[in-house]
Short mmCIF file of C-alpha atoms and ligand atoms in Angstrom, two decimals:
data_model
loop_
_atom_site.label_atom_id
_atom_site.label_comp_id
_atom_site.label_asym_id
_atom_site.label_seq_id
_atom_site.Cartn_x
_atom_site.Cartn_y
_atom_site.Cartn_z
CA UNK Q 1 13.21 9.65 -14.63
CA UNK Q 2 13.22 6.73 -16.65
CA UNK Q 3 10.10 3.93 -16.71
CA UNK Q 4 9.93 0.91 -18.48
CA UNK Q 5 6.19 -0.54 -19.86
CA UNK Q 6 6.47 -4.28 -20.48
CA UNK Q 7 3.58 -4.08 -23.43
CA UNK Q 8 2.28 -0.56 -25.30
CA UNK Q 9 -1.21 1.08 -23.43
CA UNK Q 10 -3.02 2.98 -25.03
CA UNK Q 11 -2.07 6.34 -27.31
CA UNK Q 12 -3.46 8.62 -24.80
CA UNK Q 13 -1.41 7.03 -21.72
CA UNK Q 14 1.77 7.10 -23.48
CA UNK Q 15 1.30 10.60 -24.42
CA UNK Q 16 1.00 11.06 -20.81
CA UNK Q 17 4.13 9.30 -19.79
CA UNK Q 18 6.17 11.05 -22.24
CA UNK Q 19 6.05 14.19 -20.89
CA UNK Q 20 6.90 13.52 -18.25
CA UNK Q 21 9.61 10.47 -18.29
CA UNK Q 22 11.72 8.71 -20.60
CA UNK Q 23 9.96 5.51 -21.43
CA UNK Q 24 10.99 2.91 -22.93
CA UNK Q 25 8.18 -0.09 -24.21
CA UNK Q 26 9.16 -3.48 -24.96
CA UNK Q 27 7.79 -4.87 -28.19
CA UNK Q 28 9.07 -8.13 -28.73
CA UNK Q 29 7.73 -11.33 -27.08
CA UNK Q 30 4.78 -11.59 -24.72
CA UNK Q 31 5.47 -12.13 -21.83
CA UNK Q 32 8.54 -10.07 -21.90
CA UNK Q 33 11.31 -12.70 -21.12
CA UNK Q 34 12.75 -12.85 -17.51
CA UNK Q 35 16.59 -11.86 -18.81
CA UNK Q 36 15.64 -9.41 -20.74
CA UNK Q 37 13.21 -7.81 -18.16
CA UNK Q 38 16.15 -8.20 -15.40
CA UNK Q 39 18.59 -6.16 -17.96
CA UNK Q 40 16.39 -3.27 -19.35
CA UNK Q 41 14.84 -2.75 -15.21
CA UNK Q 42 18.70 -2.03 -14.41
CA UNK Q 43 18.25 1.74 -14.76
CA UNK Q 44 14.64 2.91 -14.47
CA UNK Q 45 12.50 4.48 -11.91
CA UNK Q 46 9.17 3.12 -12.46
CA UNK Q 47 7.76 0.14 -14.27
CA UNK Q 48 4.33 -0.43 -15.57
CA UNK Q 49 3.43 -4.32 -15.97
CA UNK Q 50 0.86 -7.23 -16.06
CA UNK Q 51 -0.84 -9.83 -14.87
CA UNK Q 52 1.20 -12.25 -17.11
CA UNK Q 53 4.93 -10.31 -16.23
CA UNK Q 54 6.17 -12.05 -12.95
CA UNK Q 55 7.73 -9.54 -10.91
CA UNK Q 56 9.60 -11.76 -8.66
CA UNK Q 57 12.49 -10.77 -5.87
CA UNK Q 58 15.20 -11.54 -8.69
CA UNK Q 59 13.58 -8.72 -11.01
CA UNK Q 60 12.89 -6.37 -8.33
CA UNK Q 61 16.63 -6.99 -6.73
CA UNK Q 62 18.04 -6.19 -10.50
CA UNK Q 63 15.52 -2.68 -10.51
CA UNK Q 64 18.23 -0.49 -8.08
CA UNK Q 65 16.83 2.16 -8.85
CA UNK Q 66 13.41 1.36 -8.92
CA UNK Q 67 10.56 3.56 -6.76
CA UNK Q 68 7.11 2.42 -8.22
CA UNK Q 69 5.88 -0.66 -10.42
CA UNK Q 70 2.33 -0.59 -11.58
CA UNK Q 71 0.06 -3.11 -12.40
CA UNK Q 72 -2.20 -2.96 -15.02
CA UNK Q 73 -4.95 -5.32 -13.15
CA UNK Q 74 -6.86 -5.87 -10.35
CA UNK Q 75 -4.89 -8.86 -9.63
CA UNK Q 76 -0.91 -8.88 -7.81
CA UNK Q 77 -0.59 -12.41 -7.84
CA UNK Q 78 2.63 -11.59 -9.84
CA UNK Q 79 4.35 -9.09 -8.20
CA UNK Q 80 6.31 -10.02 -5.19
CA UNK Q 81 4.61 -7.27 -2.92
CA UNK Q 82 6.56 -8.22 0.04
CA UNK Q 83 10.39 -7.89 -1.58
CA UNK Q 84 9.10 -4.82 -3.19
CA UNK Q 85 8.14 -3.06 -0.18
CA UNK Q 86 11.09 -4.02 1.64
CA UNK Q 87 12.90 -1.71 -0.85
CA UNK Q 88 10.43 0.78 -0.10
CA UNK Q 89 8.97 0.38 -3.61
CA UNK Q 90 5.66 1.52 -3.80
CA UNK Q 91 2.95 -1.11 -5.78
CA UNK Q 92 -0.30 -0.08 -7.18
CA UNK Q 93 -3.13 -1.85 -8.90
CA UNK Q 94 -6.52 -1.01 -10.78
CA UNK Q 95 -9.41 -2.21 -8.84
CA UNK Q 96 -12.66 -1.20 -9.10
CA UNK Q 97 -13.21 0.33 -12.70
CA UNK Q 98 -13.45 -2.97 -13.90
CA UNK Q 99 -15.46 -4.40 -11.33
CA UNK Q 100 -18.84 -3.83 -13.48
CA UNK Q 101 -16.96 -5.71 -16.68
CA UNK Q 102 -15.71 -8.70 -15.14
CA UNK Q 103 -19.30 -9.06 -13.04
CA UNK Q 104 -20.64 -8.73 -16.33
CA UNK Q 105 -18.64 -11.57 -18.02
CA UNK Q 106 -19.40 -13.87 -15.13
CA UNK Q 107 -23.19 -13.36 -15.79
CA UNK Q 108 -22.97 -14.20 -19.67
CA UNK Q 109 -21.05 -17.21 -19.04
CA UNK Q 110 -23.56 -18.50 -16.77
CA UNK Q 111 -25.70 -17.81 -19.10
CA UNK Q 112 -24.12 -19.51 -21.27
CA UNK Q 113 -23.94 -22.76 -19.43
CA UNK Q 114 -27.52 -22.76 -18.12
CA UNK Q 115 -28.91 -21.77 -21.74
CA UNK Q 116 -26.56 -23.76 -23.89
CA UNK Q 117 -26.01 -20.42 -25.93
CA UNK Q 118 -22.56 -21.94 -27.22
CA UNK Q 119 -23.53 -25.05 -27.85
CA UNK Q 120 -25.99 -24.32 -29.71
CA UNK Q 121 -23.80 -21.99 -31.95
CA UNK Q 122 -21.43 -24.92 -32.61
CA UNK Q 123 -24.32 -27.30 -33.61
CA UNK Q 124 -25.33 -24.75 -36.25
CA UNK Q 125 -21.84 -24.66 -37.76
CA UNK Q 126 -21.26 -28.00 -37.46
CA UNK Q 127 -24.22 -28.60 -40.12
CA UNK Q 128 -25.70 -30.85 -37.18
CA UNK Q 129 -29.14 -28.76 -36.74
CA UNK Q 130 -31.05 -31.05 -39.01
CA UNK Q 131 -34.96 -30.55 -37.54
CA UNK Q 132 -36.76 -27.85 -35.83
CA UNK Q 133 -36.34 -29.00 -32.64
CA UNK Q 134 -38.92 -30.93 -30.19
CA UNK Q 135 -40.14 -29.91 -26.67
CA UNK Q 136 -37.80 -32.29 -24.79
CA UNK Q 137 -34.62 -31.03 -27.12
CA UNK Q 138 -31.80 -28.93 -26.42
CA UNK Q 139 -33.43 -28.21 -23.09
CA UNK Q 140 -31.15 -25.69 -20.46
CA UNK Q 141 -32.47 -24.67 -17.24
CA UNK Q 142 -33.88 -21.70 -15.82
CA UNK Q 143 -31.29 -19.24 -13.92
CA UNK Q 144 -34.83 -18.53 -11.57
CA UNK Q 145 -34.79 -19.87 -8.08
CA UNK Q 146 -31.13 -21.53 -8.54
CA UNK Q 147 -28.89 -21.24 -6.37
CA UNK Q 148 -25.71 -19.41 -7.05
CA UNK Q 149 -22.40 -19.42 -5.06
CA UNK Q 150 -20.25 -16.56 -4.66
CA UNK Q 151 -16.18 -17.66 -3.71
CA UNK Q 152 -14.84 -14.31 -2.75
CA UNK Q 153 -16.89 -11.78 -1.59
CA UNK Q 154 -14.87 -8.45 -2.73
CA UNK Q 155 -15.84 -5.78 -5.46
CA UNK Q 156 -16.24 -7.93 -8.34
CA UNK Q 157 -18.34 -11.11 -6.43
CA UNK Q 158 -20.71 -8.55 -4.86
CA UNK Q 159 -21.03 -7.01 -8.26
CA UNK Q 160 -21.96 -10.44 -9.49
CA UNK Q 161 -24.93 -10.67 -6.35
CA UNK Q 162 -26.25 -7.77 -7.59
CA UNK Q 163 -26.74 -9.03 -11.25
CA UNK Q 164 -27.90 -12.65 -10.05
CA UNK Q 165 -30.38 -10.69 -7.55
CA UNK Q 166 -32.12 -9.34 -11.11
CA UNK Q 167 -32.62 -12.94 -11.85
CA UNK Q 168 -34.08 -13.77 -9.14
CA UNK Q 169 -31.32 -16.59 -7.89
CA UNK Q 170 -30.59 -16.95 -4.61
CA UNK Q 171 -26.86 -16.26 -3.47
CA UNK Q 172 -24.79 -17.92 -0.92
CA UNK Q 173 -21.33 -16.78 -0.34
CA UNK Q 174 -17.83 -17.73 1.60
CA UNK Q 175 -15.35 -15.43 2.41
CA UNK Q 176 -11.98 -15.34 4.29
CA UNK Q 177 -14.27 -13.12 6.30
CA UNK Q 178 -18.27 -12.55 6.53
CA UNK Q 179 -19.02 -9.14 5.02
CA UNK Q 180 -21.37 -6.75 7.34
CA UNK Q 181 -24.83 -8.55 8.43
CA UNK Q 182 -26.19 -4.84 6.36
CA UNK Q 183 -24.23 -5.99 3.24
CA UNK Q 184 -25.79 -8.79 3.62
CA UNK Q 185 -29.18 -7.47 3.90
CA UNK Q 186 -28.90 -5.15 1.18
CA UNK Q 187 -27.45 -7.61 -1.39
CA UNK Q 188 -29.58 -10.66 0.28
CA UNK Q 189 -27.01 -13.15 -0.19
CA UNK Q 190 -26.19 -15.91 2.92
CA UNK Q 191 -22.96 -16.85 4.41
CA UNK Q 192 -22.14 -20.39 4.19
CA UNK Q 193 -19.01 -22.42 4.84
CA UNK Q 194 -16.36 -23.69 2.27
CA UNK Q 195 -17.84 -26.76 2.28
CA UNK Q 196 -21.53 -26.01 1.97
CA UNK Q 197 -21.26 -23.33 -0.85
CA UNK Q 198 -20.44 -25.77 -2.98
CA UNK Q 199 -22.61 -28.80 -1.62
CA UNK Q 200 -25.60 -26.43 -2.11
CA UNK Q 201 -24.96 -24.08 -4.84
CA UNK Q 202 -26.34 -24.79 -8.16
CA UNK Q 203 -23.17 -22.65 -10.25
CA UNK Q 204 -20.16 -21.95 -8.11
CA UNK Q 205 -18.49 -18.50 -9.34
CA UNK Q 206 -15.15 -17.66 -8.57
CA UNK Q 207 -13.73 -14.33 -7.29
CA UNK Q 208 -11.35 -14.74 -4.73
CA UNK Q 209 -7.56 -13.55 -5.31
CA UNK Q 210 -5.16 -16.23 -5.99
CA UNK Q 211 -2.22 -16.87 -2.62
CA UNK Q 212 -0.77 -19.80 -1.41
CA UNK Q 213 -4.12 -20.78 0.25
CA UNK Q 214 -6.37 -20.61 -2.39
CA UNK Q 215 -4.02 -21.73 -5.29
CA UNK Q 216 -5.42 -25.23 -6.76
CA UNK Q 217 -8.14 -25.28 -3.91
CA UNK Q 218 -10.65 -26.31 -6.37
CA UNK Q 219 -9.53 -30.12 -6.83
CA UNK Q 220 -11.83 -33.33 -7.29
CA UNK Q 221 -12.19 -34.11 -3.32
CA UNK Q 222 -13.97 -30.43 -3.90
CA UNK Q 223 -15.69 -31.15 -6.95
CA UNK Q 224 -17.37 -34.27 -5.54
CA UNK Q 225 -19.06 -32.26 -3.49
CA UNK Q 226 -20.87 -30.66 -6.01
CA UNK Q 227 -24.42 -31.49 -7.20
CA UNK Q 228 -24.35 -33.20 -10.02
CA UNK Q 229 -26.36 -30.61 -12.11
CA UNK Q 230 -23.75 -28.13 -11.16
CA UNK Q 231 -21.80 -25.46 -12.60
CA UNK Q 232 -18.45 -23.69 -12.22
CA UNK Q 233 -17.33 -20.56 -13.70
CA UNK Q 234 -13.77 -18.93 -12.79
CA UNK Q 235 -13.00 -14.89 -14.13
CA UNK Q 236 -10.48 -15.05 -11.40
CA UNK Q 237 -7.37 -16.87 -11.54
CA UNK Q 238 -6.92 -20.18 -13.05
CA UNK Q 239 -4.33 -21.12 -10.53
CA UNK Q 240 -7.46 -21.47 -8.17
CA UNK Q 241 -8.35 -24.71 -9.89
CA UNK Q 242 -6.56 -27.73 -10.53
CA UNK Q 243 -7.10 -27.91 -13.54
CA UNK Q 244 -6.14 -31.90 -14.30
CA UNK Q 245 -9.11 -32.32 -11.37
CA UNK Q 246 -11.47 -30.20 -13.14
CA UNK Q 247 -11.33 -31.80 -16.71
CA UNK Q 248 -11.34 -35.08 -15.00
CA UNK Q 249 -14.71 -34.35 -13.66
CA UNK Q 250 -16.26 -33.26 -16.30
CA UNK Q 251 -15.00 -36.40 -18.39
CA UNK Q 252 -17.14 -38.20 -15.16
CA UNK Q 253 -19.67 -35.73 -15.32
CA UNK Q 254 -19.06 -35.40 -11.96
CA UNK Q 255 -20.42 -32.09 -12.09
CA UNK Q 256 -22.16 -30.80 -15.37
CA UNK Q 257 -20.23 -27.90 -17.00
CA UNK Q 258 -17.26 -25.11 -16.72
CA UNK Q 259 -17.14 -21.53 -17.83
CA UNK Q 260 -13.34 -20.39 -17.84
CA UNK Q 261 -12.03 -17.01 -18.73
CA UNK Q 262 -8.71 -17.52 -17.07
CA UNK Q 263 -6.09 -20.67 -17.01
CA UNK Q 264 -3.54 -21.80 -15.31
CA UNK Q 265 -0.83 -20.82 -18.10
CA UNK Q 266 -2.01 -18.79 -20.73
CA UNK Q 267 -2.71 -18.62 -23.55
CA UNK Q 268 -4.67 -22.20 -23.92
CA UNK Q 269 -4.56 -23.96 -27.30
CA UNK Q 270 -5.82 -27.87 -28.57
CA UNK Q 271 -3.68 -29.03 -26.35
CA UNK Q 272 -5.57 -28.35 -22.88
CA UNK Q 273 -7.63 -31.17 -22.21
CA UNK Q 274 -10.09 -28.47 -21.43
CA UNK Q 275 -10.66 -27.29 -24.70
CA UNK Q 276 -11.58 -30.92 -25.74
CA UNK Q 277 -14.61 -31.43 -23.86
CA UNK Q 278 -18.01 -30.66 -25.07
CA UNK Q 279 -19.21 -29.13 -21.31
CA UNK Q 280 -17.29 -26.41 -20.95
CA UNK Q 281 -17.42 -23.26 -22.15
CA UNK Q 282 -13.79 -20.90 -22.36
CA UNK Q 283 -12.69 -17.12 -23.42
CA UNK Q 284 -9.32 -15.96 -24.00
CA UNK Q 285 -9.01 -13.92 -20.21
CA UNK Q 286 -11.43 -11.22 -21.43
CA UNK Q 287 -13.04 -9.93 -17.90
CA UNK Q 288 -11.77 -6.60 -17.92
CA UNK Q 289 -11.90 -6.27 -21.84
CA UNK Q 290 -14.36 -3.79 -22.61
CA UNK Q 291 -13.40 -0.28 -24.37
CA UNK Q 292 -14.59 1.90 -21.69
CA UNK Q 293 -13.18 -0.35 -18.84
CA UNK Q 294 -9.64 -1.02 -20.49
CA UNK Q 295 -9.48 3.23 -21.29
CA UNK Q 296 -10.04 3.39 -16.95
CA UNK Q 297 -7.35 1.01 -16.38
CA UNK Q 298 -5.05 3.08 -18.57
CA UNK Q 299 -5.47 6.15 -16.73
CA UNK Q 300 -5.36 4.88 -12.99
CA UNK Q 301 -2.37 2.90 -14.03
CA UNK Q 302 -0.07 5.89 -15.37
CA UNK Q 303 -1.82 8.47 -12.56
CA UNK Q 304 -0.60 5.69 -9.99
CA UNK Q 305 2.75 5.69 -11.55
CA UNK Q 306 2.89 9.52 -11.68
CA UNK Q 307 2.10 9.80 -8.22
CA UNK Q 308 4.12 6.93 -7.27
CA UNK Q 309 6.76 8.31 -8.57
CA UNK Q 310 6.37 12.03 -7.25
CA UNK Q 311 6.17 11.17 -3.73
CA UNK Q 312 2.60 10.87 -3.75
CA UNK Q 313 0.52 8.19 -2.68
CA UNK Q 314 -1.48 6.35 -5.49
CA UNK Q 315 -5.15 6.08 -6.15
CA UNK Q 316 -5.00 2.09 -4.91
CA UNK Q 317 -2.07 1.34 -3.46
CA UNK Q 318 -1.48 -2.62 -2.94
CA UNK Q 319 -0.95 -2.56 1.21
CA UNK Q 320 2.08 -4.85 2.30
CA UNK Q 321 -0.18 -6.08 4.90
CA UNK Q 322 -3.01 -7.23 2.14
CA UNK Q 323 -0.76 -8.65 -0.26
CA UNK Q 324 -0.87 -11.76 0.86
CA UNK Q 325 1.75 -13.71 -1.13
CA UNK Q 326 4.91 -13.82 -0.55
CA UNK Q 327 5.54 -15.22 -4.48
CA UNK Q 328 6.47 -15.30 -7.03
C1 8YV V 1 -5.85 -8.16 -16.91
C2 8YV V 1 -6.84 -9.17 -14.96
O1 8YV V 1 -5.26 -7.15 -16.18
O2 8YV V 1 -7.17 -7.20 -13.74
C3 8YV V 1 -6.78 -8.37 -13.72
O3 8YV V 1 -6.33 -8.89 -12.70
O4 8YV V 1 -6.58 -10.34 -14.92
C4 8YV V 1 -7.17 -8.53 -16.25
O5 8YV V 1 -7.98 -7.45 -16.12
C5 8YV V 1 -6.01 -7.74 -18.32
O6 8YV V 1 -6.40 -8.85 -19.03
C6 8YV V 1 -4.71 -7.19 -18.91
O7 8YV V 1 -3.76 -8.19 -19.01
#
């Protein structure tokens, strides 16, 4: 059988694949472009892609004889799961090895925003720390007794509960649907709607998948709901925010900061408004990028290939009826 990876993975992983397929790995541009992904899927059985590789019906069409595609993410915002499956092409994904990572990410930014860690960094370099400075100076606020809300309670947001519980924040949360009242319990975090997360939450943090309902939900009707103290952070998808919206309140201070590990088109440079304003804090879509957590992701993305492609079913299969776009 033949597979095609759109970037290299790791040594090990390609080792792996070799024994058992003929692979071939792009190596040119990133993202691989759409012609030249439509010509080289022609002939092979499996593919193993990313977040930033849109797998749309036109590239899954030109795959005839293509059985499995793998993603090498949490997130299938890319893949048409929908056209795939109606070719009987089986889709899997890498959820929860990197569950602890991104959780983890999510927490330093916030710390970063609430303790001005960042800021502070730049003032140094800038040459602009001039006097030890005085109790009312450079003040953040404590991450005690704040309120934090949780968009999207799956793996990764109640990950994020659990850290915020060690600070002793309190946690609301809205989900398409309310987790079990024990869930609840056990992670002590409230139910809330839309609307009230983020009139009452102190930092909003994003973890819901991005679909046709959630895509640019976060606009500035939204963000005027927010205190005025508040914070976002987003190690989701940065289709979920409008971006435009977003910078525009924080030009208004409309709300007070943003932490932003992913964008709506990335990579980011000068250009993005974003990177402009003094509130807001970004990384270069880093969630997942730890050693240990990327080596997982490696290995459940080739064994879902290799079962994929034997017949098998994979360790997380993406289920037609949970893939809920129908895009690109
Ligand atoms: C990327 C991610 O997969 O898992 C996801 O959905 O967005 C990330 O973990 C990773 O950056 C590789 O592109």
């Amino acid at each position: 059988m033949k597979i095609l990876l759109t970037r290299r993975l790791h040594d090990f992983a390609i080792k792996e694949l070799k024994k058992r397929y003929q692979v071939e790995i792009h190596t040119g541009k990133i993202p691989m472009p759409k012609n030249l992904l439509m010509s080289k899927i022609r002939d092979k059985d499996g593919l193993i892609c990313y977040p930033y590789d849109k797998i749309d019906a036109d590239v899954i069409s030109a795959g005839s004889s293509l059985k499995a595609i793998s993603t090498f993410s949490v997130g299938y915002d890319h893949i048409n799961v929908n056209a795939a499956s109606r070719r009987g092409i089986v889709v899997s994904y890498t959820p929860e090895v990197l569950t602890r990572a991104t959780a983890d990410l999510t927490i330093a930014l916030m710390l970063d925003l609430f303790r001005r860690v960042n800021e502070g960094d730049k003032m140094i370099r800038k040459g602009r720390w001039k006097t030890i400075l005085g109790p009312y100076e450079f003040l953040g606020s404590d991450l005690y007794g704040k309120t934090l809300g949780i968009f999207g309670m799956g793996r990764i947001g109640m990950a994020v509960a659990k850290r915020a519980s060690g600070f002793e924040m309190k946690v609301l949360y809205h989900n398409r649907k309310r987790i079990l009242p024990q869930k609840e319990k056990s992670l002590n975090v409230k139910y809330v709607s839309f609307d009230e997360l983020f009139r009452r939450s102190d930092v909003i943090s994003i973890h819901a998948p991005h679909t046709p309902k959630t895509h640019e939900m976060i606009n500035l009707k939204l963000l005027k709901k927010m205190k005025k103290t508040s914070f976002l952070v987003n190690t989701a998808r940065g289709k979920i925010i409008n971006e435009k919206d977003l910078a525009t309140a924080l030009k208004r201070k409309i709300i007070s900061g943003a932490a932003l590990d992913v964008f709506g088109n990335e990579p980011i440079d000068g250009s993005n408004p974003l990177t402009r304003l003094p509130n807001v804090v970004i990384t270069p879509h880093i969630g997942s990028a730890t050693v240990e957590t990327r080596r997982k992701m490696a290995e459940i993305a080739v064994q879902n290939l290799v079962l994929s492609l034997s017949g098998k079913k994979p360790i997380y299969q993406v289920k037609v009826e949970s893939s809920r776009l129908d895009r690109p």
